[in-house]
Short mmCIF file of C-alpha atoms and ligand atoms in Angstrom, two decimals:
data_model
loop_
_atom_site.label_atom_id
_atom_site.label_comp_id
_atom_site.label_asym_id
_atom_site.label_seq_id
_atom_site.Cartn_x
_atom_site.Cartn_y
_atom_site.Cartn_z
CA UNK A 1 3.78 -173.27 -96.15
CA UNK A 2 1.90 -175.97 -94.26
CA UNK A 3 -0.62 -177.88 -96.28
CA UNK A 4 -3.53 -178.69 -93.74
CA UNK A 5 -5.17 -181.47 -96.02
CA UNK A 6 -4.74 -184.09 -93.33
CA UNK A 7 -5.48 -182.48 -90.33
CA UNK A 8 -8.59 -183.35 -88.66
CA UNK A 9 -9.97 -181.54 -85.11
CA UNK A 10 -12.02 -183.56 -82.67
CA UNK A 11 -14.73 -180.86 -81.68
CA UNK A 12 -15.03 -183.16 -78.83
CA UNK A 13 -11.81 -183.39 -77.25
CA UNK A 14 -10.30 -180.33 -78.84
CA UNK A 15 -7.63 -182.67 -80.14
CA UNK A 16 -5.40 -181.74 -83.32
CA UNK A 17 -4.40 -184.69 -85.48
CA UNK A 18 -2.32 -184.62 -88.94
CA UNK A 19 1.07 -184.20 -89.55
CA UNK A 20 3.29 -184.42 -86.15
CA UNK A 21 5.61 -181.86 -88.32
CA UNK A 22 2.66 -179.52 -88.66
CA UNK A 23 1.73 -179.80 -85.04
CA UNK A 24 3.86 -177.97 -82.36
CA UNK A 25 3.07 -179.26 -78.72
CA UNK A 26 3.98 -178.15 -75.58
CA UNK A 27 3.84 -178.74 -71.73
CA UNK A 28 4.43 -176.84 -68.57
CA UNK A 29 4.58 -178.69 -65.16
CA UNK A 30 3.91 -176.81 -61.38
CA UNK A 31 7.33 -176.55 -61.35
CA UNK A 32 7.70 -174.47 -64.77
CA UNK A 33 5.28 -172.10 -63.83
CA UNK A 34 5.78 -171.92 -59.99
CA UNK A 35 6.63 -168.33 -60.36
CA UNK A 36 3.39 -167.11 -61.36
CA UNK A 37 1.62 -167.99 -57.89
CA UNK A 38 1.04 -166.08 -54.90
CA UNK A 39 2.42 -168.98 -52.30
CA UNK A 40 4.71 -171.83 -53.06
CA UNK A 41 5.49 -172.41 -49.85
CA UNK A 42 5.47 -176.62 -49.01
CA UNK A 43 4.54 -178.21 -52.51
CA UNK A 44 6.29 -181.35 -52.40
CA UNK A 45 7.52 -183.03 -55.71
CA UNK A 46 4.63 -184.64 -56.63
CA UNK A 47 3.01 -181.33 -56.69
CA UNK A 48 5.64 -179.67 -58.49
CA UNK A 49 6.01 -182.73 -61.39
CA UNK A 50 1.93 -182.40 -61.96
CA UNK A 51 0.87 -180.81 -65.10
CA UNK A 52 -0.21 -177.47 -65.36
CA UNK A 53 -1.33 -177.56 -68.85
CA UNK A 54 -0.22 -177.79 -72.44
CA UNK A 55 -1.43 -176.93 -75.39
CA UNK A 56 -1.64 -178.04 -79.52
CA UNK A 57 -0.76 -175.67 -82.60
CA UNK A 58 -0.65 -176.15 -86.42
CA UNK A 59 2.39 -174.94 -86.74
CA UNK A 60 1.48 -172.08 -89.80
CA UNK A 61 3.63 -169.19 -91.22
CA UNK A 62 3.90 -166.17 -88.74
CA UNK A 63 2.82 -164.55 -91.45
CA UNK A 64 0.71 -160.58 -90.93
CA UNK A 65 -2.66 -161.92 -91.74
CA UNK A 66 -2.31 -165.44 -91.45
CA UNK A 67 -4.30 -166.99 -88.69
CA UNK A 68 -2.94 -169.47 -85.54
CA UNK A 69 -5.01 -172.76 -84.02
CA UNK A 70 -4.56 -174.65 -80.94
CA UNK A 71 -6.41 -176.48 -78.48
CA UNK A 72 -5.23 -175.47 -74.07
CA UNK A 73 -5.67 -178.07 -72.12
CA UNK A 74 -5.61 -176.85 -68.86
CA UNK A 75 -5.89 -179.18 -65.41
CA UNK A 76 -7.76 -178.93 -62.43
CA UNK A 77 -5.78 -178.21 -59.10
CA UNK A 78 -4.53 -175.32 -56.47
CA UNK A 79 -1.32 -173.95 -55.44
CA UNK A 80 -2.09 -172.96 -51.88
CA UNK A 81 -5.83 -172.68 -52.78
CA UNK A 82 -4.88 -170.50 -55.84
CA UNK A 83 -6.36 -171.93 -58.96
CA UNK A 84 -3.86 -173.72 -61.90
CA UNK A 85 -3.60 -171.24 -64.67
CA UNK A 86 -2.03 -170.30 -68.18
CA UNK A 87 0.84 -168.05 -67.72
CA UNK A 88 -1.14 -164.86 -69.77
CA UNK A 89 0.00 -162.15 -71.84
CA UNK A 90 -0.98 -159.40 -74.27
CA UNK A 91 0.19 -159.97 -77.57
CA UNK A 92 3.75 -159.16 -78.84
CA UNK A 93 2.13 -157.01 -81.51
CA UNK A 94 -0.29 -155.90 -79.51
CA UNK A 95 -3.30 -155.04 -81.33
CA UNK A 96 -3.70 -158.36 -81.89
CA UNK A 97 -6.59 -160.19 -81.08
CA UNK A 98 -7.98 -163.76 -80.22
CA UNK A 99 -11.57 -166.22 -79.89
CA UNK A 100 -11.20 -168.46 -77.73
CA UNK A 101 -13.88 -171.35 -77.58
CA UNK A 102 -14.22 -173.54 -74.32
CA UNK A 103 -15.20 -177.41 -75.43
CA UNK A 104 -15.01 -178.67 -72.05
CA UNK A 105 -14.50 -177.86 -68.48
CA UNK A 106 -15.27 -174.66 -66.42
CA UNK A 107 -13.35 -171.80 -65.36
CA UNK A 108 -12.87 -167.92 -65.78
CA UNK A 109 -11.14 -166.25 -68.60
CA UNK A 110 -9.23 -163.11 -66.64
CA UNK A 111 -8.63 -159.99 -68.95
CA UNK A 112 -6.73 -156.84 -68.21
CA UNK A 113 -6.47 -153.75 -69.52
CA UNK A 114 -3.08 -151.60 -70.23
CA UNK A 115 -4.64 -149.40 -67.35
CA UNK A 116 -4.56 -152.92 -65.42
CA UNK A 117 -8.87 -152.97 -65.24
CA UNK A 118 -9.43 -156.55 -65.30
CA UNK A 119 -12.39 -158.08 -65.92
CA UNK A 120 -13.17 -161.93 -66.07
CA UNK A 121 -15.89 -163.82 -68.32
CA UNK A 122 -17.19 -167.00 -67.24
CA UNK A 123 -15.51 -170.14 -69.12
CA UNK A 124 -18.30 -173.11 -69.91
CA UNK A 125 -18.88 -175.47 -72.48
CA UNK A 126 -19.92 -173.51 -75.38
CA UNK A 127 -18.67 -170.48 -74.74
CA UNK A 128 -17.25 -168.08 -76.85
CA UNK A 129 -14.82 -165.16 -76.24
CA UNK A 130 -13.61 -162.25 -78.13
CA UNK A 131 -10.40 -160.98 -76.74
CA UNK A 132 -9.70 -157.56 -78.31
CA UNK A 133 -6.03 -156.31 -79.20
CA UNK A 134 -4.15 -154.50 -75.99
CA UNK A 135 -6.04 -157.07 -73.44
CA UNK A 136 -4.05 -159.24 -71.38
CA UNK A 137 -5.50 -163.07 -71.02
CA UNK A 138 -5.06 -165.62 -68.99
CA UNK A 139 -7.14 -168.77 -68.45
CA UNK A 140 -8.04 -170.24 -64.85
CA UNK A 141 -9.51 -173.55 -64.09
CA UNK A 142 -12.46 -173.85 -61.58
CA UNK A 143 -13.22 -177.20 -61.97
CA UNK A 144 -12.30 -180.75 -61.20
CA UNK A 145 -11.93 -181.76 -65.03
CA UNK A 146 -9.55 -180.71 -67.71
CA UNK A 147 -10.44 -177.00 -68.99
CA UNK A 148 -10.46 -177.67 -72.62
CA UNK A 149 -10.08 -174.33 -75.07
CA UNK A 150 -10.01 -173.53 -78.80
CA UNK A 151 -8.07 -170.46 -79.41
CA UNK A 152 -7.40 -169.00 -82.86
CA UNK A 153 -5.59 -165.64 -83.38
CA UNK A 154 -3.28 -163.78 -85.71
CA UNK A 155 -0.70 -165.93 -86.19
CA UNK A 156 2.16 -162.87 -86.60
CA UNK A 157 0.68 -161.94 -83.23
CA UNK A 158 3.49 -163.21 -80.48
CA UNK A 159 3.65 -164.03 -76.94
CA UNK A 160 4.49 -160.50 -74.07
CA UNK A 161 5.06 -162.78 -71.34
CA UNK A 162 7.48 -160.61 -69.74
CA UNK A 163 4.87 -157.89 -69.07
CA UNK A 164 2.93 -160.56 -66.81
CA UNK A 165 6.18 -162.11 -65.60
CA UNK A 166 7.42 -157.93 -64.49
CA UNK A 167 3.97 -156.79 -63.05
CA UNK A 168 1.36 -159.47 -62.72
CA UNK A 169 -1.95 -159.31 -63.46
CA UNK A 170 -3.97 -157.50 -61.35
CA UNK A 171 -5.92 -160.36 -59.59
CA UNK A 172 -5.71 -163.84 -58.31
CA UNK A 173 -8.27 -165.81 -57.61
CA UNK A 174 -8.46 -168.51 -54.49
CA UNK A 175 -11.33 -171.54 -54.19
CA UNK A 176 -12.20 -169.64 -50.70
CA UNK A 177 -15.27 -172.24 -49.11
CA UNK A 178 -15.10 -174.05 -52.23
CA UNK A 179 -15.98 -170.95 -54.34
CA UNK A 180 -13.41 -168.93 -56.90
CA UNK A 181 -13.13 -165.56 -55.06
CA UNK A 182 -11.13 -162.89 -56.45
CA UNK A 183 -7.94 -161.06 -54.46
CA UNK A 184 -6.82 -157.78 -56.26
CA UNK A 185 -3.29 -157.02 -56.91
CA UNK A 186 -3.37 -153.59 -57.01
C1 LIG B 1 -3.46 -169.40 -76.19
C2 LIG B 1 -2.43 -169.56 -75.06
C3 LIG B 1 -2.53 -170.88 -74.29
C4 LIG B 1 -1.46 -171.02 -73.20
O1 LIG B 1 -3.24 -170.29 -77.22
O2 LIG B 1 -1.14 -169.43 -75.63
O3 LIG B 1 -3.79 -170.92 -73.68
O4 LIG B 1 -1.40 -169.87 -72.38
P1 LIG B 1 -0.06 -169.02 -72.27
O5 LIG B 1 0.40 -168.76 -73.69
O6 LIG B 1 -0.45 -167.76 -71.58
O7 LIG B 1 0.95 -169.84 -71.55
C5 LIG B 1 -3.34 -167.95 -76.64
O8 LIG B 1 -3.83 -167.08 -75.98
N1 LIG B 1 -2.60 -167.68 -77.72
O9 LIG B 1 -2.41 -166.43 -78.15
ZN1 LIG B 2 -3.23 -165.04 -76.81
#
């Protein structure tokens, strides 16, 4: 059972500070995630050691009913013009759902369906986003800063990444003129 009486969270930065026992972090490089863009044709290695993003989590029980916290931290950059992203997935337990709150940065939250509708919310400062049970998510950065998100969710809820990894989601989006402009997938 983690006791949370030290932890502290920066509003401001979205960083998580107490225990480093209590706090799981990870990191994915270009190169850990190259399979989940349209072109990788050409990047040379500096490309492929930036970062993509990583993310903070208390580490709580996976417990039905308990409830997960961790700050995305996602940076700014293109793959052949396609925007850096999260890697996205439903939930293992798939009614589960999710807020995400965006401290800092801009981008596009990208949902889809089972039925593979997608639909995309815009990602500002301030903004808040229900993501209901049985709805892919993935996070894409339009900016030149760090995308900075709060996410809480079930904590019994799980990663599907395999769904994504199999089929995709069912659009990309490319800075086309400068502007994020979406390519469907079918
Ligand atoms: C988020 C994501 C985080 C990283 O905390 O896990 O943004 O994205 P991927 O998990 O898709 O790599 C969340 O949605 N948790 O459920
Ligand atoms: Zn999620």
């Amino acid at each position: 059972m983690i006791n949370l009486s030290k932890a502290t969270y920066d509003i401001r930065s979205g960083a998580i500070t107490g225990k480093d026992s209590e706090i799981a972090r990870a990191q994915r490089t270009i190169s850990n995630t190259l399979g989940m863009y349209a072109n990788t044709e050409g990047l040379d290695q500096a490309t492929l050691d930036r970062l993509n993003y990583r993310v903070e989590v208390l580490k709580v029980d996976e417990i039905e009913g308990g409830l997960q916290f961790g700050t995305s931290y996602l940076y700014p950059g293109t793959i052949n013009g396609e925007y850096f992203m999260t890697k996205g997935h439903y939930h293992a337990i798939s009614n589960r759902s999710e807020f995400y709150l965006c401290l800092k940065g801009e981008g596009l939250l990208v949902l889809m369906d089972r039925d593979r509708r997608w639909w995309t919310e815009k990602v500002l400062p301030n903004s808040l986003h229900y993501i209901p049970g049985d709805v892919a998510h993935r996070l894409i950065n339009t900016s030149d800063e760090i995308l900075t998100v709060l996410a809480c969710w079930n904590s019994d809820a799980g990663h599907d990444y395999a769904s994504i990894e199999e089929e995709g989601f069912s659009v990309r989006y490319f800075k086309v003129d400068g502007k994020p402009t979406p390519v469907e997938q079918g």
